[in-house]
């Protein structure tokens, strides 16, 4: 299995998912990039899959939630590798059974 790529290598390989030059990203921006609702991202934050902070002075949790670029890319990288691992397992199982 190939060695896991660094966060910057991942960002370079997947430029459409990156926010270059940014340190923090809003839920709205992330939800538009990967086409999920902001509530889903909040659920991922609540379950600990995505690390976030709250911006000061904003009352709405949804509007105040920020994710660092590094946390965003780590999250995407972990999901991508998890998905690839699951696909390999299914293929291996199909070969054994078929």
mmCIF file of N, CA and C in Angstrom:
data_model
loop_
_atom_site.group_PDB
_atom_site.id
_atom_site.type_symbol
_atom_site.label_atom_id
_atom_site.label_comp_id
_atom_site.label_asym_id
_atom_site.label_seq_id
_atom_site.Cartn_x
_atom_site.Cartn_y
_atom_site.Cartn_z
ATOM 1 N N UNK A 1 0.848 -1.177 0.000
ATOM 2 C CA UNK A 1 0.000 0.000 0.000
ATOM 3 C C UNK A 1 0.888 1.233 0.000
ATOM 4 N N UNK A 2 0.491 2.248 -0.760
ATOM 5 C CA UNK A 2 1.260 3.481 -0.861
ATOM 6 C C UNK A 2 1.237 4.239 0.460
ATOM 7 N N UNK A 3 2.339 4.949 0.718
ATOM 8 C CA UNK A 3 2.423 5.750 1.931
ATOM 9 C C UNK A 3 1.430 6.903 1.839
ATOM 10 N N UNK A 4 0.814 7.227 2.962
ATOM 11 C CA UNK A 4 -0.151 8.323 2.977
ATOM 12 C C UNK A 4 0.503 9.628 2.583
ATOM 13 N N UNK A 5 -0.152 10.364 1.712
ATOM 14 C CA UNK A 5 0.398 11.636 1.283
ATOM 15 C C UNK A 5 0.201 12.700 2.356
ATOM 16 N N UNK A 6 1.059 13.704 2.333
ATOM 17 C CA UNK A 6 0.935 14.787 3.301
ATOM 18 C C UNK A 6 -0.295 15.632 2.963
ATOM 19 N N UNK A 7 -0.653 16.499 3.898
ATOM 20 C CA UNK A 7 -1.810 17.373 3.688
ATOM 21 C C UNK A 7 -1.602 18.248 2.451
ATOM 22 N N UNK A 8 -0.421 18.818 2.297
ATOM 23 C CA UNK A 8 -0.165 19.693 1.138
ATOM 24 C C UNK A 8 -0.163 18.912 -0.169
ATOM 25 N N UNK A 9 0.347 17.676 -0.147
ATOM 26 C CA UNK A 9 0.291 16.838 -1.348
ATOM 27 C C UNK A 9 -1.156 16.523 -1.700
ATOM 28 N N UNK A 10 -1.965 16.272 -0.671
ATOM 29 C CA UNK A 10 -3.384 16.007 -0.888
ATOM 30 C C UNK A 10 -4.055 17.237 -1.509
ATOM 31 N N UNK A 11 -3.757 18.421 -0.969
ATOM 32 C CA UNK A 11 -4.351 19.655 -1.489
ATOM 33 C C UNK A 11 -3.950 19.891 -2.942
ATOM 34 N N UNK A 12 -2.701 19.600 -3.259
ATOM 35 C CA UNK A 12 -2.218 19.771 -4.636
ATOM 36 C C UNK A 12 -2.907 18.786 -5.578
ATOM 37 N N UNK A 13 -3.117 17.577 -5.089
ATOM 38 C CA UNK A 13 -3.747 16.541 -5.921
ATOM 39 C C UNK A 13 -5.250 16.766 -6.099
ATOM 40 N N UNK A 14 -5.868 17.527 -5.183
ATOM 41 C CA UNK A 14 -7.311 17.766 -5.226
ATOM 42 C C UNK A 14 -7.616 19.259 -5.089
ATOM 43 N N UNK A 15 -7.179 20.064 -6.064
ATOM 44 C CA UNK A 15 -7.307 21.518 -5.930
ATOM 45 C C UNK A 15 -8.752 22.016 -5.848
ATOM 46 N N UNK A 16 -9.693 21.281 -6.388
ATOM 47 C CA UNK A 16 -11.085 21.735 -6.344
ATOM 48 C C UNK A 16 -11.665 21.670 -4.940
ATOM 49 N N UNK A 17 -11.018 20.934 -4.036
ATOM 50 C CA UNK A 17 -11.499 20.813 -2.662
ATOM 51 C C UNK A 17 -10.767 21.741 -1.692
ATOM 52 N N UNK A 18 -9.750 22.435 -2.180
ATOM 53 C CA UNK A 18 -8.900 23.246 -1.324
ATOM 54 C C UNK A 18 -9.383 24.699 -1.254
ATOM 55 N N UNK A 19 -8.913 25.381 -0.235
ATOM 56 C CA UNK A 19 -9.145 26.809 -0.047
ATOM 57 C C UNK A 19 -7.768 27.462 0.111
ATOM 58 N N UNK A 20 -6.992 27.575 -0.968
ATOM 59 C CA UNK A 20 -5.628 28.085 -0.853
ATOM 60 C C UNK A 20 -5.600 29.509 -0.302
ATOM 61 N N UNK A 21 -4.604 29.767 0.537
ATOM 62 C CA UNK A 21 -4.447 31.090 1.103
ATOM 63 C C UNK A 21 -5.372 31.398 2.268
ATOM 64 N N UNK A 22 -6.227 30.465 2.639
ATOM 65 C CA UNK A 22 -7.181 30.669 3.725
ATOM 66 C C UNK A 22 -6.726 29.910 4.955
ATOM 67 N N UNK A 23 -6.996 30.472 6.135
ATOM 68 C CA UNK A 23 -6.665 29.749 7.356
ATOM 69 C C UNK A 23 -7.916 29.106 7.958
ATOM 70 N N UNK A 24 -9.078 29.754 7.795
ATOM 71 C CA UNK A 24 -10.333 29.199 8.326
ATOM 72 C C UNK A 24 -11.423 29.239 7.258
ATOM 73 N N UNK A 25 -12.338 28.267 7.366
ATOM 74 C CA UNK A 25 -13.379 28.083 6.353
ATOM 75 C C UNK A 25 -14.724 27.978 7.058
ATOM 76 N N UNK A 26 -15.761 28.537 6.452
ATOM 77 C CA UNK A 26 -17.099 28.480 7.039
ATOM 78 C C UNK A 26 -17.823 27.205 6.610
ATOM 79 N N UNK A 27 -18.868 26.872 7.354
ATOM 80 C CA UNK A 27 -19.692 25.713 6.982
ATOM 81 C C UNK A 27 -20.305 25.899 5.601
ATOM 82 N N UNK A 28 -20.751 27.102 5.308
ATOM 83 C CA UNK A 28 -21.369 27.361 4.012
ATOM 84 C C UNK A 28 -20.393 27.073 2.870
ATOM 85 N N UNK A 29 -19.152 27.524 3.023
ATOM 86 C CA UNK A 29 -18.151 27.291 1.979
ATOM 87 C C UNK A 29 -17.864 25.800 1.806
ATOM 88 N N UNK A 30 -17.723 25.094 2.925
ATOM 89 C CA UNK A 30 -17.449 23.661 2.848
ATOM 90 C C UNK A 30 -18.626 22.901 2.246
ATOM 91 N N UNK A 31 -19.835 23.265 2.670
ATOM 92 C CA UNK A 31 -21.007 22.546 2.175
ATOM 93 C C UNK A 31 -21.161 22.718 0.667
ATOM 94 N N UNK A 32 -20.797 23.889 0.157
ATOM 95 C CA UNK A 32 -20.867 24.117 -1.288
ATOM 96 C C UNK A 32 -19.811 23.315 -2.039
ATOM 97 N N UNK A 33 -18.637 23.160 -1.444
ATOM 98 C CA UNK A 33 -17.557 22.398 -2.098
ATOM 99 C C UNK A 33 -17.915 20.930 -2.276
ATOM 100 N N UNK A 34 -18.520 20.330 -1.237
ATOM 101 C CA UNK A 34 -18.769 18.885 -1.313
ATOM 102 C C UNK A 34 -20.255 18.550 -1.434
ATOM 103 N N UNK A 35 -21.062 19.570 -1.626
ATOM 104 C CA UNK A 35 -22.501 19.420 -1.890
ATOM 105 C C UNK A 35 -23.226 18.614 -0.814
ATOM 106 N N UNK A 36 -23.058 19.044 0.429
ATOM 107 C CA UNK A 36 -23.829 18.502 1.548
ATOM 108 C C UNK A 36 -24.417 19.691 2.298
ATOM 109 N N UNK A 37 -25.407 19.434 3.130
ATOM 110 C CA UNK A 37 -25.994 20.539 3.886
ATOM 111 C C UNK A 37 -25.116 20.887 5.090
ATOM 112 N N UNK A 38 -25.261 22.102 5.566
ATOM 113 C CA UNK A 38 -24.488 22.561 6.717
ATOM 114 C C UNK A 38 -24.800 21.728 7.961
ATOM 115 N N UNK A 39 -26.035 21.265 8.100
ATOM 116 C CA UNK A 39 -26.426 20.427 9.236
ATOM 117 C C UNK A 39 -25.583 19.152 9.268
ATOM 118 N N UNK A 40 -25.333 18.559 8.098
ATOM 119 C CA UNK A 40 -24.508 17.350 8.033
ATOM 120 C C UNK A 40 -23.101 17.639 8.551
ATOM 121 N N UNK A 41 -22.545 18.773 8.179
ATOM 122 C CA UNK A 41 -21.217 19.144 8.659
ATOM 123 C C UNK A 41 -21.230 19.356 10.169
ATOM 124 N N UNK A 42 -22.282 19.980 10.691
ATOM 125 C CA UNK A 42 -22.400 20.146 12.143
ATOM 126 C C UNK A 42 -22.472 18.791 12.839
ATOM 127 N N UNK A 43 -23.185 17.849 12.241
ATOM 128 C CA UNK A 43 -23.257 16.495 12.809
ATOM 129 C C UNK A 43 -21.870 15.844 12.829
ATOM 130 N N UNK A 44 -21.093 16.029 11.765
ATOM 131 C CA UNK A 44 -19.735 15.480 11.719
ATOM 132 C C UNK A 44 -18.855 16.121 12.788
ATOM 133 N N UNK A 45 -19.055 17.406 13.033
ATOM 134 C CA UNK A 45 -18.318 18.103 14.089
ATOM 135 C C UNK A 45 -18.730 17.547 15.446
ATOM 136 N N UNK A 46 -20.027 17.384 15.656
ATOM 137 C CA UNK A 46 -20.532 16.865 16.935
ATOM 138 C C UNK A 46 -20.013 15.453 17.225
ATOM 139 N N UNK A 47 -19.868 14.628 16.192
ATOM 140 C CA UNK A 47 -19.389 13.258 16.404
ATOM 141 C C UNK A 47 -17.864 13.181 16.472
ATOM 142 N N UNK A 48 -17.188 14.299 16.232
ATOM 143 C CA UNK A 48 -15.736 14.348 16.337
ATOM 144 C C UNK A 48 -14.978 14.010 15.067
ATOM 145 N N UNK A 49 -15.674 13.858 13.959
ATOM 146 C CA UNK A 49 -15.011 13.535 12.695
ATOM 147 C C UNK A 49 -14.349 14.748 12.052
ATOM 148 N N UNK A 50 -14.840 15.927 12.396
ATOM 149 C CA UNK A 50 -14.337 17.178 11.827
ATOM 150 C C UNK A 50 -14.130 18.158 12.971
ATOM 151 N N UNK A 51 -12.919 18.691 13.095
ATOM 152 C CA UNK A 51 -12.607 19.608 14.192
ATOM 153 C C UNK A 51 -12.940 21.036 13.787
ATOM 154 N N UNK A 52 -13.560 21.780 14.728
ATOM 155 C CA UNK A 52 -13.988 23.144 14.430
ATOM 156 C C UNK A 52 -13.869 24.033 15.661
ATOM 157 N N UNK A 53 -13.955 25.328 15.417
ATOM 158 C CA UNK A 53 -13.981 26.327 16.483
ATOM 159 C C UNK A 53 -15.163 27.259 16.223
ATOM 160 N N UNK A 54 -15.495 28.062 17.226
ATOM 161 C CA UNK A 54 -16.568 29.046 17.069
ATOM 162 C C UNK A 54 -15.963 30.436 17.019
ATOM 163 N N UNK A 55 -16.378 31.227 16.048
ATOM 164 C CA UNK A 55 -15.940 32.615 15.952
ATOM 165 C C UNK A 55 -16.667 33.421 17.019
ATOM 166 N N UNK A 56 -15.981 34.381 17.606
ATOM 167 C CA UNK A 56 -16.583 35.197 18.660
ATOM 168 C C UNK A 56 -17.524 36.244 18.073
ATOM 169 N N UNK A 57 -18.535 36.582 18.844
ATOM 170 C CA UNK A 57 -19.442 37.660 18.477
ATOM 171 C C UNK A 57 -20.537 37.293 17.492
ATOM 172 N N UNK A 58 -20.653 36.021 17.153
ATOM 173 C CA UNK A 58 -21.704 35.578 16.228
ATOM 174 C C UNK A 58 -22.628 34.668 17.012
ATOM 175 N N UNK A 59 -23.904 34.978 17.029
ATOM 176 C CA UNK A 59 -24.859 34.222 17.856
ATOM 177 C C UNK A 59 -25.203 32.846 17.296
ATOM 178 N N UNK A 60 -25.357 32.760 16.010
ATOM 179 C CA UNK A 60 -25.758 31.495 15.388
ATOM 180 C C UNK A 60 -24.580 30.523 15.343
ATOM 181 N N UNK A 61 -24.793 29.318 15.874
ATOM 182 C CA UNK A 61 -23.726 28.308 15.840
ATOM 183 C C UNK A 61 -23.320 27.991 14.405
ATOM 184 N N UNK A 62 -24.307 27.900 13.546
ATOM 185 C CA UNK A 62 -24.032 27.572 12.148
ATOM 186 C C UNK A 62 -23.151 28.643 11.501
ATOM 187 N N UNK A 63 -23.469 29.896 11.732
ATOM 188 C CA UNK A 63 -22.692 30.997 11.145
ATOM 189 C C UNK A 63 -21.338 31.175 11.822
ATOM 190 N N UNK A 64 -21.242 30.813 13.101
ATOM 191 C CA UNK A 64 -20.007 31.033 13.864
ATOM 192 C C UNK A 64 -18.989 29.913 13.698
ATOM 193 N N UNK A 65 -19.389 28.773 13.211
ATOM 194 C CA UNK A 65 -18.484 27.625 13.132
ATOM 195 C C UNK A 65 -17.448 27.824 12.031
ATOM 196 N N UNK A 66 -16.197 27.604 12.414
ATOM 197 C CA UNK A 66 -15.076 27.704 11.480
ATOM 198 C C UNK A 66 -14.224 26.451 11.599
ATOM 199 N N UNK A 67 -13.675 26.038 10.471
ATOM 200 C CA UNK A 67 -12.781 24.884 10.421
ATOM 201 C C UNK A 67 -11.482 25.360 9.791
ATOM 202 N N UNK A 68 -10.364 24.971 10.377
ATOM 203 C CA UNK A 68 -9.092 25.364 9.768
ATOM 204 C C UNK A 68 -8.913 24.616 8.454
ATOM 205 N N UNK A 69 -8.136 25.210 7.576
ATOM 206 C CA UNK A 69 -7.858 24.567 6.288
ATOM 207 C C UNK A 69 -7.214 23.205 6.516
ATOM 208 N N UNK A 70 -6.297 23.124 7.470
ATOM 209 C CA UNK A 70 -5.613 21.862 7.750
ATOM 210 C C UNK A 70 -6.598 20.794 8.237
ATOM 211 N N UNK A 71 -7.516 21.170 9.141
ATOM 212 C CA UNK A 71 -8.518 20.214 9.637
ATOM 213 C C UNK A 71 -9.437 19.763 8.501
ATOM 214 N N UNK A 72 -9.807 20.691 7.631
ATOM 215 C CA UNK A 72 -10.653 20.383 6.466
ATOM 216 C C UNK A 72 -9.969 19.358 5.562
ATOM 217 N N UNK A 73 -8.710 19.616 5.222
ATOM 218 C CA UNK A 73 -7.992 18.708 4.332
ATOM 219 C C UNK A 73 -7.751 17.349 4.985
ATOM 220 N N UNK A 74 -7.459 17.343 6.282
ATOM 221 C CA UNK A 74 -7.298 16.063 7.005
ATOM 222 C C UNK A 74 -8.594 15.257 6.976
ATOM 223 N N UNK A 75 -9.708 15.943 7.196
ATOM 224 C CA UNK A 75 -11.014 15.286 7.168
ATOM 225 C C UNK A 75 -11.253 14.658 5.797
ATOM 226 N N UNK A 76 -11.056 15.438 4.746
ATOM 227 C CA UNK A 76 -11.272 14.919 3.390
ATOM 228 C C UNK A 76 -10.342 13.758 3.084
ATOM 229 N N UNK A 77 -9.092 13.896 3.481
ATOM 230 C CA UNK A 77 -8.109 12.844 3.247
ATOM 231 C C UNK A 77 -8.507 11.557 3.965
ATOM 232 N N UNK A 78 -8.946 11.677 5.208
ATOM 233 C CA UNK A 78 -9.331 10.470 5.954
ATOM 234 C C UNK A 78 -10.548 9.807 5.334
ATOM 235 N N UNK A 79 -11.510 10.613 4.867
ATOM 236 C CA UNK A 79 -12.703 10.049 4.229
ATOM 237 C C UNK A 79 -12.370 9.375 2.912
ATOM 238 N N UNK A 80 -11.488 9.970 2.151
ATOM 239 C CA UNK A 80 -11.108 9.397 0.863
ATOM 240 C C UNK A 80 -10.386 8.066 1.063
ATOM 241 N N UNK A 81 -9.416 8.033 1.994
ATOM 242 C CA UNK A 81 -8.683 6.795 2.232
ATOM 243 C C UNK A 81 -9.592 5.725 2.817
ATOM 244 N N UNK A 82 -10.530 6.119 3.666
ATOM 245 C CA UNK A 82 -11.482 5.170 4.236
ATOM 246 C C UNK A 82 -12.348 4.568 3.130
ATOM 247 N N UNK A 83 -12.805 5.398 2.218
ATOM 248 C CA UNK A 83 -13.634 4.936 1.102
ATOM 249 C C UNK A 83 -12.842 3.976 0.209
ATOM 250 N N UNK A 84 -11.586 4.328 -0.064
ATOM 251 C CA UNK A 84 -10.759 3.467 -0.912
ATOM 252 C C UNK A 84 -10.509 2.122 -0.236
ATOM 253 N N UNK A 85 -10.282 2.130 1.073
ATOM 254 C CA UNK A 85 -10.052 0.896 1.822
ATOM 255 C C UNK A 85 -11.293 0.006 1.766
ATOM 256 N N UNK A 86 -12.471 0.616 1.933
ATOM 257 C CA UNK A 86 -13.722 -0.148 1.880
ATOM 258 C C UNK A 86 -13.946 -0.764 0.506
ATOM 259 N N UNK A 87 -13.616 -0.024 -0.548
ATOM 260 C CA UNK A 87 -13.774 -0.569 -1.896
ATOM 261 C C UNK A 87 -12.862 -1.770 -2.112
ATOM 262 N N UNK A 88 -11.614 -1.683 -1.633
ATOM 263 C CA UNK A 88 -10.684 -2.801 -1.786
ATOM 264 C C UNK A 88 -11.193 -4.026 -1.040
ATOM 265 N N UNK A 89 -11.743 -3.812 0.163
ATOM 266 C CA UNK A 89 -12.269 -4.929 0.958
ATOM 267 C C UNK A 89 -13.432 -5.601 0.245
ATOM 268 N N UNK A 90 -14.324 -4.798 -0.328
ATOM 269 C CA UNK A 90 -15.473 -5.367 -1.049
ATOM 270 C C UNK A 90 -15.014 -6.153 -2.267
ATOM 271 N N UNK A 91 -14.033 -5.613 -2.993
ATOM 272 C CA UNK A 91 -13.529 -6.321 -4.166
ATOM 273 C C UNK A 91 -12.876 -7.645 -3.772
ATOM 274 N N UNK A 92 -12.088 -7.615 -2.709
ATOM 275 C CA UNK A 92 -11.443 -8.838 -2.237
ATOM 276 C C UNK A 92 -12.469 -9.870 -1.825
ATOM 277 N N UNK A 93 -13.514 -9.442 -1.142
ATOM 278 C CA UNK A 93 -14.589 -10.357 -0.726
ATOM 279 C C UNK A 93 -15.321 -10.935 -1.912
ATOM 280 N N UNK A 94 -15.546 -10.128 -2.929
ATOM 281 C CA UNK A 94 -16.225 -10.601 -4.129
ATOM 282 C C UNK A 94 -15.385 -11.636 -4.865
ATOM 283 N N UNK A 95 -14.068 -11.421 -4.890
ATOM 284 C CA UNK A 95 -13.186 -12.385 -5.552
ATOM 285 C C UNK A 95 -13.164 -13.716 -4.815
ATOM 286 N N UNK A 96 -13.184 -13.670 -3.477
ATOM 287 C CA UNK A 96 -13.174 -14.893 -2.683
ATOM 288 C C UNK A 96 -14.486 -15.653 -2.828
ATOM 289 N N UNK A 97 -15.592 -14.909 -2.929
ATOM 290 C CA UNK A 97 -16.893 -15.551 -3.008
ATOM 291 C C UNK A 97 -17.323 -15.889 -4.435
ATOM 292 N N UNK A 98 -16.648 -15.328 -5.381
ATOM 293 C CA UNK A 98 -17.164 -15.454 -6.718
ATOM 294 C C UNK A 98 -16.403 -16.235 -7.653
#
